Structures are given as structure tokens and as C-alpha cells.
JSON list of N, CA and C in Angstrom, two decimals:
[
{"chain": "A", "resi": 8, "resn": "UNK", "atom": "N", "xyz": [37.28, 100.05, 44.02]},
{"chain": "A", "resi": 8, "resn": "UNK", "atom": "CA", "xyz": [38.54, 99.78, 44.70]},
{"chain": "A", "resi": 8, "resn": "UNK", "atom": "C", "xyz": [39.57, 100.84, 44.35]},
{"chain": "A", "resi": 9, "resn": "UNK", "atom": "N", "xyz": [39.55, 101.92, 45.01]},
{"chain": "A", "resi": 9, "resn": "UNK", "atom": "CA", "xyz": [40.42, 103.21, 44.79]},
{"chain": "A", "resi": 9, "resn": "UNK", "atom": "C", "xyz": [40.90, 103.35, 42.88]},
{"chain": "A", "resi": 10, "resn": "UNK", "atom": "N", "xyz": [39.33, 103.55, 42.52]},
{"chain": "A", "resi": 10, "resn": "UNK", "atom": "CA", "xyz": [39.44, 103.84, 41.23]},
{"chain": "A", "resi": 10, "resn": "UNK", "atom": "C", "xyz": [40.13, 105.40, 40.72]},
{"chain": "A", "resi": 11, "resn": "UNK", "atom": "N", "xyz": [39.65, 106.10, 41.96]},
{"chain": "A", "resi": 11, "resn": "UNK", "atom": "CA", "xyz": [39.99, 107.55, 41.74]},
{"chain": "A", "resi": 11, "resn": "UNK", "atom": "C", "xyz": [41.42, 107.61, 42.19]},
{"chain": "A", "resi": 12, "resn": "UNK", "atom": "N", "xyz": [42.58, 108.58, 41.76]},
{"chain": "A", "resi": 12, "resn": "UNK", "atom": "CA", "xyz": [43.98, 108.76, 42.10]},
{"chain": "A", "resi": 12, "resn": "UNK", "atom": "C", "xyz": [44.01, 109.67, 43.27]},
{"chain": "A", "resi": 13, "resn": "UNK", "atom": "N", "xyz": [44.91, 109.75, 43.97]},
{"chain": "A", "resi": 13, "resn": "UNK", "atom": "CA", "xyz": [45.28, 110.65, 44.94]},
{"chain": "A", "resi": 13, "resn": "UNK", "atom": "C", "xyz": [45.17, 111.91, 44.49]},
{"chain": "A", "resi": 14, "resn": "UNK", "atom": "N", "xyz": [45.62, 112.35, 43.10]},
{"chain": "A", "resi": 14, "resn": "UNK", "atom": "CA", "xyz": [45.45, 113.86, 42.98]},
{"chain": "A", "resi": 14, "resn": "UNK", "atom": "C", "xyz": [44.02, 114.30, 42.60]},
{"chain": "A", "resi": 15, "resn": "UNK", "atom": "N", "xyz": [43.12, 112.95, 42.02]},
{"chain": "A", "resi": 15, "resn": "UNK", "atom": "CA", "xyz": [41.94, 113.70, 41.62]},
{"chain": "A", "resi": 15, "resn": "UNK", "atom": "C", "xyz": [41.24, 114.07, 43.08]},
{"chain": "A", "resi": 16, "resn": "UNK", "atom": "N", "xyz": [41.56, 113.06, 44.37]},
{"chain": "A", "resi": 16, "resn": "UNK", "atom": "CA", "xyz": [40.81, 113.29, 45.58]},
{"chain": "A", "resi": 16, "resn": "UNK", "atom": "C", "xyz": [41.50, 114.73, 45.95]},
{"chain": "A", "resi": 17, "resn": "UNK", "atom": "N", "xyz": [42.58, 115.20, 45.95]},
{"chain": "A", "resi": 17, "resn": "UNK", "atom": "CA", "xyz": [43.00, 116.16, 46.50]},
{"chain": "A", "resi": 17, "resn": "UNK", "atom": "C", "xyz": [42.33, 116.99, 46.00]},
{"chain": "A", "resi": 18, "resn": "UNK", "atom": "N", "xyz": [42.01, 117.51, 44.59]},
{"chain": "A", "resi": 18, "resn": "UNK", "atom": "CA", "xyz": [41.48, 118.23, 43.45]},
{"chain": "A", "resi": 18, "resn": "UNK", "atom": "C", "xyz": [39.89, 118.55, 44.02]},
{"chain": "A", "resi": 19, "resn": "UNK", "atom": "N", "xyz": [39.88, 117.60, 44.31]},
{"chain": "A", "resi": 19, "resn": "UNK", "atom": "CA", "xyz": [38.37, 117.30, 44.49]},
{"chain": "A", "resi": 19, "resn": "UNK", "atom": "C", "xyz": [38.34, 118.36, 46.13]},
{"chain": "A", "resi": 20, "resn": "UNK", "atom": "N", "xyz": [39.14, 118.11, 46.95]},
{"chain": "A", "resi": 20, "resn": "UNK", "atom": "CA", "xyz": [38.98, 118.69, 48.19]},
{"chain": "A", "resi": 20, "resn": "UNK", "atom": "C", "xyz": [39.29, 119.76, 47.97]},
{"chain": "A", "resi": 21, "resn": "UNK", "atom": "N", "xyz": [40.12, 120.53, 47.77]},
{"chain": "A", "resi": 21, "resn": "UNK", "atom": "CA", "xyz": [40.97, 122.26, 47.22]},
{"chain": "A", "resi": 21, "resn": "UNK", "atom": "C", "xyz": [39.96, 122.61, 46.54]},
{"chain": "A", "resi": 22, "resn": "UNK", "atom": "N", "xyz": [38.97, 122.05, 45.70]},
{"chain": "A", "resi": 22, "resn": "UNK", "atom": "CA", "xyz": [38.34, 122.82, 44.90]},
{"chain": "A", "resi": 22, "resn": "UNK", "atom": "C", "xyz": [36.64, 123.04, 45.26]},
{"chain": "A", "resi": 23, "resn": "UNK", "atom": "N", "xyz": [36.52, 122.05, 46.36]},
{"chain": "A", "resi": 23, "resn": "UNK", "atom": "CA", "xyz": [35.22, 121.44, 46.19]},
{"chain": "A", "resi": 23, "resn": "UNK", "atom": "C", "xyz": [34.03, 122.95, 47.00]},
{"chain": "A", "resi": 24, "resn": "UNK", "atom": "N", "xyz": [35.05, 123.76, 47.94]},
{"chain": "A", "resi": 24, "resn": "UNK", "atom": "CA", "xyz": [34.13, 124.52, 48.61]},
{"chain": "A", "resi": 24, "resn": "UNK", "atom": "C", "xyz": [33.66, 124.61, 49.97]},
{"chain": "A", "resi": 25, "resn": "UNK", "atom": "N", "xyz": [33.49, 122.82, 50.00]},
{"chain": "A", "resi": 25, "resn": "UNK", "atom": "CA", "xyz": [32.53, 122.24, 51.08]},
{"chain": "A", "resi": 25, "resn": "UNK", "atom": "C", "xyz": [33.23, 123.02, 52.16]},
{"chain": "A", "resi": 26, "resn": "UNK", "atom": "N", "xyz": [32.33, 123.39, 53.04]},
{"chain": "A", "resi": 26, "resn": "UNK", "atom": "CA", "xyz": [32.68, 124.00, 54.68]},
{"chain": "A", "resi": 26, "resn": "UNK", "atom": "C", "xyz": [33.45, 122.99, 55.71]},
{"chain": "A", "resi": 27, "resn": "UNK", "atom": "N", "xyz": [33.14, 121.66, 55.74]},
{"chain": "A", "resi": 27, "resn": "UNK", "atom": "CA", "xyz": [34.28, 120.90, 56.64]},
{"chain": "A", "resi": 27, "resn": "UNK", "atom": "C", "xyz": [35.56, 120.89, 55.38]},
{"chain": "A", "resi": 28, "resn": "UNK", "atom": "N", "xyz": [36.00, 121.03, 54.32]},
{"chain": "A", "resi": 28, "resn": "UNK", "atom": "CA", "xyz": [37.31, 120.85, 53.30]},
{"chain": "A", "resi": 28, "resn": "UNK", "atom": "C", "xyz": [37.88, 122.21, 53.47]},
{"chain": "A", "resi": 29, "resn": "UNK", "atom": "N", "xyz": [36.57, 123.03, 53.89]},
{"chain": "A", "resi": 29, "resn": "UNK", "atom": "CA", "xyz": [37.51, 124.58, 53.94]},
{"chain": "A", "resi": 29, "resn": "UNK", "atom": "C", "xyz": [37.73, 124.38, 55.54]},
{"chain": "A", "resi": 30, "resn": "UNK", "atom": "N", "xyz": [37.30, 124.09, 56.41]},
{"chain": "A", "resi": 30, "resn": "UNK", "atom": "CA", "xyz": [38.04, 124.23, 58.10]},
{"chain": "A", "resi": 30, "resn": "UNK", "atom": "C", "xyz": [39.24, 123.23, 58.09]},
{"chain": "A", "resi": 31, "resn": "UNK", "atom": "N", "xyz": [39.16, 121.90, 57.37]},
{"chain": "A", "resi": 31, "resn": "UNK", "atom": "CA", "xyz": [40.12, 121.13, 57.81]},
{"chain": "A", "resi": 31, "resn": "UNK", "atom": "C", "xyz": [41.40, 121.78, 57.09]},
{"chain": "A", "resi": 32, "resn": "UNK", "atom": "N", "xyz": [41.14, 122.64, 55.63]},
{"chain": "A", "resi": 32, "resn": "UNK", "atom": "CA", "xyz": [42.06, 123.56, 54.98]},
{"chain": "A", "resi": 32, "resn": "UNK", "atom": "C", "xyz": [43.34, 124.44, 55.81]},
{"chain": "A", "resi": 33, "resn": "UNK", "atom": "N", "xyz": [42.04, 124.72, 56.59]},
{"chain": "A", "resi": 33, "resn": "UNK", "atom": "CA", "xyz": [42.44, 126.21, 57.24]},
{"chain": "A", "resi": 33, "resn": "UNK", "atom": "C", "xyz": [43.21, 125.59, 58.75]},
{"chain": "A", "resi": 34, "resn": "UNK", "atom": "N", "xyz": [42.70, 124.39, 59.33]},
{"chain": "A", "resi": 34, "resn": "UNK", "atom": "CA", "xyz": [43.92, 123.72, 60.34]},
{"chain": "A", "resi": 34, "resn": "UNK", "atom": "C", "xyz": [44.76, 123.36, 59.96]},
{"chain": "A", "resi": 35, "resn": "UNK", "atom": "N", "xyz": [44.99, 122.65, 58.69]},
{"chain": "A", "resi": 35, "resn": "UNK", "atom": "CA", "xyz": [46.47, 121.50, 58.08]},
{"chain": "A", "resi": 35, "resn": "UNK", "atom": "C", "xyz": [47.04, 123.15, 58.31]},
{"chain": "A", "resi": 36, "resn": "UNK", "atom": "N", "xyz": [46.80, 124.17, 57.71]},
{"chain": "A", "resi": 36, "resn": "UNK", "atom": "CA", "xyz": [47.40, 125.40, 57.37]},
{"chain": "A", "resi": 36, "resn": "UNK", "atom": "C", "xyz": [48.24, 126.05, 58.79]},
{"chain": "A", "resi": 37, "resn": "UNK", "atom": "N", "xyz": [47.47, 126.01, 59.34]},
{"chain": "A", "resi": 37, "resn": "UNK", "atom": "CA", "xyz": [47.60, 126.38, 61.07]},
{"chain": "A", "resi": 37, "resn": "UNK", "atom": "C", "xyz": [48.40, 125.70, 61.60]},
{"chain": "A", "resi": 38, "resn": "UNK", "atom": "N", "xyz": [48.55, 124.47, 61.36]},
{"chain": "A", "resi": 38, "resn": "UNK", "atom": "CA", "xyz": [49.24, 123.54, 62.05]},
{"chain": "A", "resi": 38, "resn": "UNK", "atom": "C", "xyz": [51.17, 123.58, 61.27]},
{"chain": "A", "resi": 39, "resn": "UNK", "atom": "N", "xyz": [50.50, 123.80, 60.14]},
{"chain": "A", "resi": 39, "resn": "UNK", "atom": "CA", "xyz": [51.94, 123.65, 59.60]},
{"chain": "A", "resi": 39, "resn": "UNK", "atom": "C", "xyz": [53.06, 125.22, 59.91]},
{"chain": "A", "resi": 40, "resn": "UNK", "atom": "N", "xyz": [51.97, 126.29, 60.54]},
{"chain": "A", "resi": 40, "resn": "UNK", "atom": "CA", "xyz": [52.57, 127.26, 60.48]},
{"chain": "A", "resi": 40, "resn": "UNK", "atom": "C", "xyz": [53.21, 127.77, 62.27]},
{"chain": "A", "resi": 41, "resn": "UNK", "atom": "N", "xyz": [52.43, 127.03, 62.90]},
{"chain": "A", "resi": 41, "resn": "UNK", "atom": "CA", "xyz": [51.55, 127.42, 64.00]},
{"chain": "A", "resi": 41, "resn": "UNK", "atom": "C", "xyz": [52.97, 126.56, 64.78]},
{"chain": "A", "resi": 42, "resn": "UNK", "atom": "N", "xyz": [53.02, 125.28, 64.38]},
{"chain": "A", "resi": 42, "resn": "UNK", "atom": "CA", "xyz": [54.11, 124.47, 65.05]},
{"chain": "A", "resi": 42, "resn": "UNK", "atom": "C", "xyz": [55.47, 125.32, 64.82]},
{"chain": "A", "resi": 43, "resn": "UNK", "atom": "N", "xyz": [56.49, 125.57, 63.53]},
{"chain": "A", "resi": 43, "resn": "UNK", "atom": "CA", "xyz": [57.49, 126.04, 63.73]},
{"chain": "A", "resi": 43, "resn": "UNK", "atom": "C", "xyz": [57.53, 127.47, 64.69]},
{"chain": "A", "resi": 44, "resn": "UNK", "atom": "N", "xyz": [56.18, 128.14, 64.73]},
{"chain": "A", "resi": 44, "resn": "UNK", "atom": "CA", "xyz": [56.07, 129.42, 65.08]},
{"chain": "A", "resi": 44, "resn": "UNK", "atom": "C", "xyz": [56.30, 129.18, 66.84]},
{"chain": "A", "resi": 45, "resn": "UNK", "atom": "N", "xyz": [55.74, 128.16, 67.30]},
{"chain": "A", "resi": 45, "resn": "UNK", "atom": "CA", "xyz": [55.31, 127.97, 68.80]},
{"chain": "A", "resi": 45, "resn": "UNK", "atom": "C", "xyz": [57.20, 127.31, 69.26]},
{"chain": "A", "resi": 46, "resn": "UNK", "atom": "N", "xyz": [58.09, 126.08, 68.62]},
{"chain": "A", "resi": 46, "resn": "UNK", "atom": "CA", "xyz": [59.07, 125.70, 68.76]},
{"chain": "A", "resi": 46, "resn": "UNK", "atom": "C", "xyz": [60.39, 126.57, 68.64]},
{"chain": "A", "resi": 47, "resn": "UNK", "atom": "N", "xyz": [59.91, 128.03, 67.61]},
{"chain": "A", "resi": 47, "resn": "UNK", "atom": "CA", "xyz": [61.04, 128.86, 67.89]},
{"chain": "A", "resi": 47, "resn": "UNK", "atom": "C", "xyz": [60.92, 129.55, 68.87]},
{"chain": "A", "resi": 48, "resn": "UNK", "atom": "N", "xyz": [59.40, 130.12, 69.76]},
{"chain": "A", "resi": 48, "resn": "UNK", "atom": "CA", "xyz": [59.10, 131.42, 70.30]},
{"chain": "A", "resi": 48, "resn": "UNK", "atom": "C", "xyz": [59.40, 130.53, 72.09]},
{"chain": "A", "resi": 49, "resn": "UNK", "atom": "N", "xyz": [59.13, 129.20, 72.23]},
{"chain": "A", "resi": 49, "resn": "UNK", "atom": "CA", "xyz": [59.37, 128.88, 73.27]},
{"chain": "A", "resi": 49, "resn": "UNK", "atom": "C", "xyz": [60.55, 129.05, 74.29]},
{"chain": "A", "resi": 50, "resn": "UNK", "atom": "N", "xyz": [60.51, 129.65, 75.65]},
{"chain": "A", "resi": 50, "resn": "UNK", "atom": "CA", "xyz": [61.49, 129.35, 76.51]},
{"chain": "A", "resi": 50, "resn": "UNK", "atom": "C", "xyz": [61.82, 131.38, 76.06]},
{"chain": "A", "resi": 51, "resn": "UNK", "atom": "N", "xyz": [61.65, 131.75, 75.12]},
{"chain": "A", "resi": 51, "resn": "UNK", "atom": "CA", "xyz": [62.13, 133.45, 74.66]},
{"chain": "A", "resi": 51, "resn": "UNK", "atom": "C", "xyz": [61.32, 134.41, 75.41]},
{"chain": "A", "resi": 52, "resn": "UNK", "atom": "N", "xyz": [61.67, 135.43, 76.23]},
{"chain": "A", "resi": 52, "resn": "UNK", "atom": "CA", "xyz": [60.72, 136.39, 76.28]},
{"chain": "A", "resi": 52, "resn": "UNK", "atom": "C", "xyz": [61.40, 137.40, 74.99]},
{"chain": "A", "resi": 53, "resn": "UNK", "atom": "N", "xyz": [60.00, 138.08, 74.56]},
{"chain": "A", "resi": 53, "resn": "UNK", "atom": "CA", "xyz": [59.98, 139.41, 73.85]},
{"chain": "A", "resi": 53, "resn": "UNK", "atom": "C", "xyz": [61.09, 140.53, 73.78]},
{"chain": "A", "resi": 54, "resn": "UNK", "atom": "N", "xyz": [61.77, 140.28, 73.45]},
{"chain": "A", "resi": 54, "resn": "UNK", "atom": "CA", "xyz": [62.78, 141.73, 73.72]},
{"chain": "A", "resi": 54, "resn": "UNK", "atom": "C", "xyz": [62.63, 142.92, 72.28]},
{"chain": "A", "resi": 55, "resn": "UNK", "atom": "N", "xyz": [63.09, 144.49, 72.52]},
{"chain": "A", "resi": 55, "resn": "UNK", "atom": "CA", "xyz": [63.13, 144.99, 71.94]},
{"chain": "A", "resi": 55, "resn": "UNK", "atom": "C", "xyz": [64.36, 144.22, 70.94]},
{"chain": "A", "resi": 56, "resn": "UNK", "atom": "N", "xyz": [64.70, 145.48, 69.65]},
{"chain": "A", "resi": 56, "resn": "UNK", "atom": "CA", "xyz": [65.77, 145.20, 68.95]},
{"chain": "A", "resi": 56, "resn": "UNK", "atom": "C", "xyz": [66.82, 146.05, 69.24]},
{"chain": "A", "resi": 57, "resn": "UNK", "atom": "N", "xyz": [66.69, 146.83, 70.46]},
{"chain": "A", "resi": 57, "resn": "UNK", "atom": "CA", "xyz": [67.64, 147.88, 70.99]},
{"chain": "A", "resi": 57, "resn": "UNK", "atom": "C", "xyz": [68.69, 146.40, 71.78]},
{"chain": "A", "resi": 58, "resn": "UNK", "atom": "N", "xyz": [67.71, 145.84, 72.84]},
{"chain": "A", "resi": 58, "resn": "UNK", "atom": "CA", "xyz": [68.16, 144.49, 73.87]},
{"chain": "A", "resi": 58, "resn": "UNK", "atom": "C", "xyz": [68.86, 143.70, 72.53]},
{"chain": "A", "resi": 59, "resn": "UNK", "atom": "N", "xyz": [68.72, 143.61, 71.26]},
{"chain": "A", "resi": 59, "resn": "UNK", "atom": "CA", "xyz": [69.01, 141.87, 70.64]},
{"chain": "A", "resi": 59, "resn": "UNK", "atom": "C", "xyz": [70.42, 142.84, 70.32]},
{"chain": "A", "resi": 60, "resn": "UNK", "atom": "N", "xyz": [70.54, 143.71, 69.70]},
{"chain": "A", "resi": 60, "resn": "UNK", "atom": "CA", "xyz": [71.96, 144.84, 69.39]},
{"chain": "A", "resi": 60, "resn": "UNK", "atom": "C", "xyz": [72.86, 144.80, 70.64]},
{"chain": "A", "resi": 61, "resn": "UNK", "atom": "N", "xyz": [72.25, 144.73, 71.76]},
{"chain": "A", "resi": 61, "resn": "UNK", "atom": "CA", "xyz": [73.53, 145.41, 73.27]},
{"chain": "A", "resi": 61, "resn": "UNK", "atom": "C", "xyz": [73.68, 143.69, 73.11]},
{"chain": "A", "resi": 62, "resn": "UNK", "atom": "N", "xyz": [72.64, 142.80, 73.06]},
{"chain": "A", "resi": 62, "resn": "UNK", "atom": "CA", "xyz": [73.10, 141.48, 73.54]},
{"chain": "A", "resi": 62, "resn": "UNK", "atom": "C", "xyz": [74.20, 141.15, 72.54]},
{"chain": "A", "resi": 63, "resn": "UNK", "atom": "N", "xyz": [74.37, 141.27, 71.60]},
{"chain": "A", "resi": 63, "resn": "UNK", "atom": "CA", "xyz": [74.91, 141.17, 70.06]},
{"chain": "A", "resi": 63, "resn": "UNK", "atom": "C", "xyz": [76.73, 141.81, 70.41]},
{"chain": "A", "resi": 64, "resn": "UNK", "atom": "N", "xyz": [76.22, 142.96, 70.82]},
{"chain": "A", "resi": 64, "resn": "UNK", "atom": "CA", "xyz": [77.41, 143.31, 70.94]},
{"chain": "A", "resi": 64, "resn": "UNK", "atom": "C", "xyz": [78.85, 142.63, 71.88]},
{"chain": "A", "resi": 65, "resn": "UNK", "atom": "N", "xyz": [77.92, 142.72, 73.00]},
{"chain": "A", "resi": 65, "resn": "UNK", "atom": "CA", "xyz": [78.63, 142.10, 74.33]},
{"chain": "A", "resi": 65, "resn": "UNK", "atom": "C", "xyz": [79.13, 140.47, 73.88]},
{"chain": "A", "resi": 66, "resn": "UNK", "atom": "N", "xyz": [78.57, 139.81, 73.21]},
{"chain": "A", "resi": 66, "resn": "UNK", "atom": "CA", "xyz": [78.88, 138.40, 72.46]},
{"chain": "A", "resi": 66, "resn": "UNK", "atom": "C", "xyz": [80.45, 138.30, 71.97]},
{"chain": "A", "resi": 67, "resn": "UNK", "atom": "N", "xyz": [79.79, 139.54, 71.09]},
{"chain": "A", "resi": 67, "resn": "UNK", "atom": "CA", "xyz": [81.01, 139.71, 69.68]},
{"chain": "A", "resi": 67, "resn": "UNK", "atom": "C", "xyz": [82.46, 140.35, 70.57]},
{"chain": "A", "resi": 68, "resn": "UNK", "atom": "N", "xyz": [82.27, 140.96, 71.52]},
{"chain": "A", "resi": 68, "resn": "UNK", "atom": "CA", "xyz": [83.32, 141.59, 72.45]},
{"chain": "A", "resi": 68, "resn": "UNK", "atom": "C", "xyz": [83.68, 140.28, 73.13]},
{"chain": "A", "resi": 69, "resn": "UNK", "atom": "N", "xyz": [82.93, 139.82, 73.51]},
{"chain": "A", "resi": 69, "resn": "UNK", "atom": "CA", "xyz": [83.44, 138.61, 74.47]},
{"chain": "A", "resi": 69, "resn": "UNK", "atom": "C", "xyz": [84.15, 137.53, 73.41]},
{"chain": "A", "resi": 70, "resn": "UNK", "atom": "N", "xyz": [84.18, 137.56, 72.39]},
{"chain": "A", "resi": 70, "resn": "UNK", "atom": "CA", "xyz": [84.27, 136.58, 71.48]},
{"chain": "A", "resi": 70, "resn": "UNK", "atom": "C", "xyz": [85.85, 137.00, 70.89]},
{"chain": "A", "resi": 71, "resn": "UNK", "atom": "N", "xyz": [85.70, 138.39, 70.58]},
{"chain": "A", "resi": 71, "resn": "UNK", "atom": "CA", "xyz": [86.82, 138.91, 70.31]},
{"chain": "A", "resi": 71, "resn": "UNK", "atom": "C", "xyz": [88.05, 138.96, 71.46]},
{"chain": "A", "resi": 72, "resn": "UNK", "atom": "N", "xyz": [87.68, 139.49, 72.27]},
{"chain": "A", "resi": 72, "resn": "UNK", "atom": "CA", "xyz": [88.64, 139.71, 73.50]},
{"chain": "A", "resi": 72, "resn": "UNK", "atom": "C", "xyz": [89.39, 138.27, 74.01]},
{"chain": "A", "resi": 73, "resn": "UNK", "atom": "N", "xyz": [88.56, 137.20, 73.96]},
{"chain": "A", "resi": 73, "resn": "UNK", "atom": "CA", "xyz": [89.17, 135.84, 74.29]},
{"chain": "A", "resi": 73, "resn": "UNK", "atom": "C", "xyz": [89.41, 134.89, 73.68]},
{"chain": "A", "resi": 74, "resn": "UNK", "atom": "N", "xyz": [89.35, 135.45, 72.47]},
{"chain": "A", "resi": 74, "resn": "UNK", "atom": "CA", "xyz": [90.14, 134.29, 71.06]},
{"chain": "A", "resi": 74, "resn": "UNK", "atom": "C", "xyz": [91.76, 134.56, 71.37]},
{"chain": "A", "resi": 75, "resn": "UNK", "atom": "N", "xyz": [92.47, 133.58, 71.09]},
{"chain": "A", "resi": 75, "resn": "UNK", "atom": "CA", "xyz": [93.80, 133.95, 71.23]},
{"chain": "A", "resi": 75, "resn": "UNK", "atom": "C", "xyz": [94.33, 134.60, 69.75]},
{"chain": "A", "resi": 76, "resn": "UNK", "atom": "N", "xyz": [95.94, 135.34, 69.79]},
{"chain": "A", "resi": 76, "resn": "UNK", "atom": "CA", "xyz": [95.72, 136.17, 68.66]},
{"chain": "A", "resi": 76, "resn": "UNK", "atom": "C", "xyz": [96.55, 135.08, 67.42]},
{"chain": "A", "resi": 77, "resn": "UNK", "atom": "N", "xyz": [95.89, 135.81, 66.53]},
{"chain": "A", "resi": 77, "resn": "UNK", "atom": "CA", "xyz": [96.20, 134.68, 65.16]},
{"chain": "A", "resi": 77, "resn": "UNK", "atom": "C", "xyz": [97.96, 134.67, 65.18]},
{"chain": "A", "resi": 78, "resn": "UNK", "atom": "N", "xyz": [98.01, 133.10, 64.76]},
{"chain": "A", "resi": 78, "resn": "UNK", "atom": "CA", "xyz": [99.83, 132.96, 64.27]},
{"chain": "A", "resi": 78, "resn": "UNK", "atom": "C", "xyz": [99.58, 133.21, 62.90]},
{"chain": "A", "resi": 79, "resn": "UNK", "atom": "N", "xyz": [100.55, 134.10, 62.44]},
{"chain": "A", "resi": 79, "resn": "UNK", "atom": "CA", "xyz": [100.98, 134.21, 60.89]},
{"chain": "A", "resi": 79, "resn": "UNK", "atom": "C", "xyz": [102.10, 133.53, 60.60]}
]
């Protein structure tokens, strides 16, 4: 009746070798990397870093130009 602890089973899997402990390894791995990678890249096309600089700029101009000017 779950004589063994959670860390000895983990121990047991990380260490053991077996070919299904090394694929299911290598998905948990995939999955944990694979999801933030797919939720940031969505809806983005590819741009150079020349495009992310002009886009950058035009922001910061637009940002600047239509703030009203500070009260001292």
C-alpha cells in the first residue's frame, strides 16, 4: 500500500534508463518548453531586428510627441 515515497519512485524513473522513462522524459521536457515557446510565437510573424528598432522607434516618438508637457 504505497510503501515506496514519491521521491524514491521519481529516483527510480530519472535514474532507471528504461526507454519508455527516457521518451516520457524527453515529452514532460518538450511540453514544458514547447508550450511557452508556441503561446509567445503565436499570431507574430518573424521580423528582422532592423523592423523591431524602426517599430521601437516610431512607438517611442508617438509616445513622446503626445504626452502632454510636464507641470513643474
Amino acid at each position: 500500500m504505497g510503501s515506496e515515497g514519491f521521491r524514491a519512485k521519481m529516483e527510480h524513473y530519472l535514474y532507471s534508463g528504461e526507454k519508455k522513462h527516457v521518451m516520457a522524459g524527453m515529452a514532460i521536457i518538450g511540453v514544458i518548453f514547447g508550450v511557452p515557446w508556441y503561446l509567445m510565437n503565436r499570431g507574430t510573424k518573424h521580423q528582422s531586428h532592423q523592423d523591431y528598432l524602426e517599430k521601437a522607434d516610431r512607438a517611442r516618438n508617438a509616445r513622446l510627441h503626445s504626452a502632454p508637457p510636464a507641470s513643474k
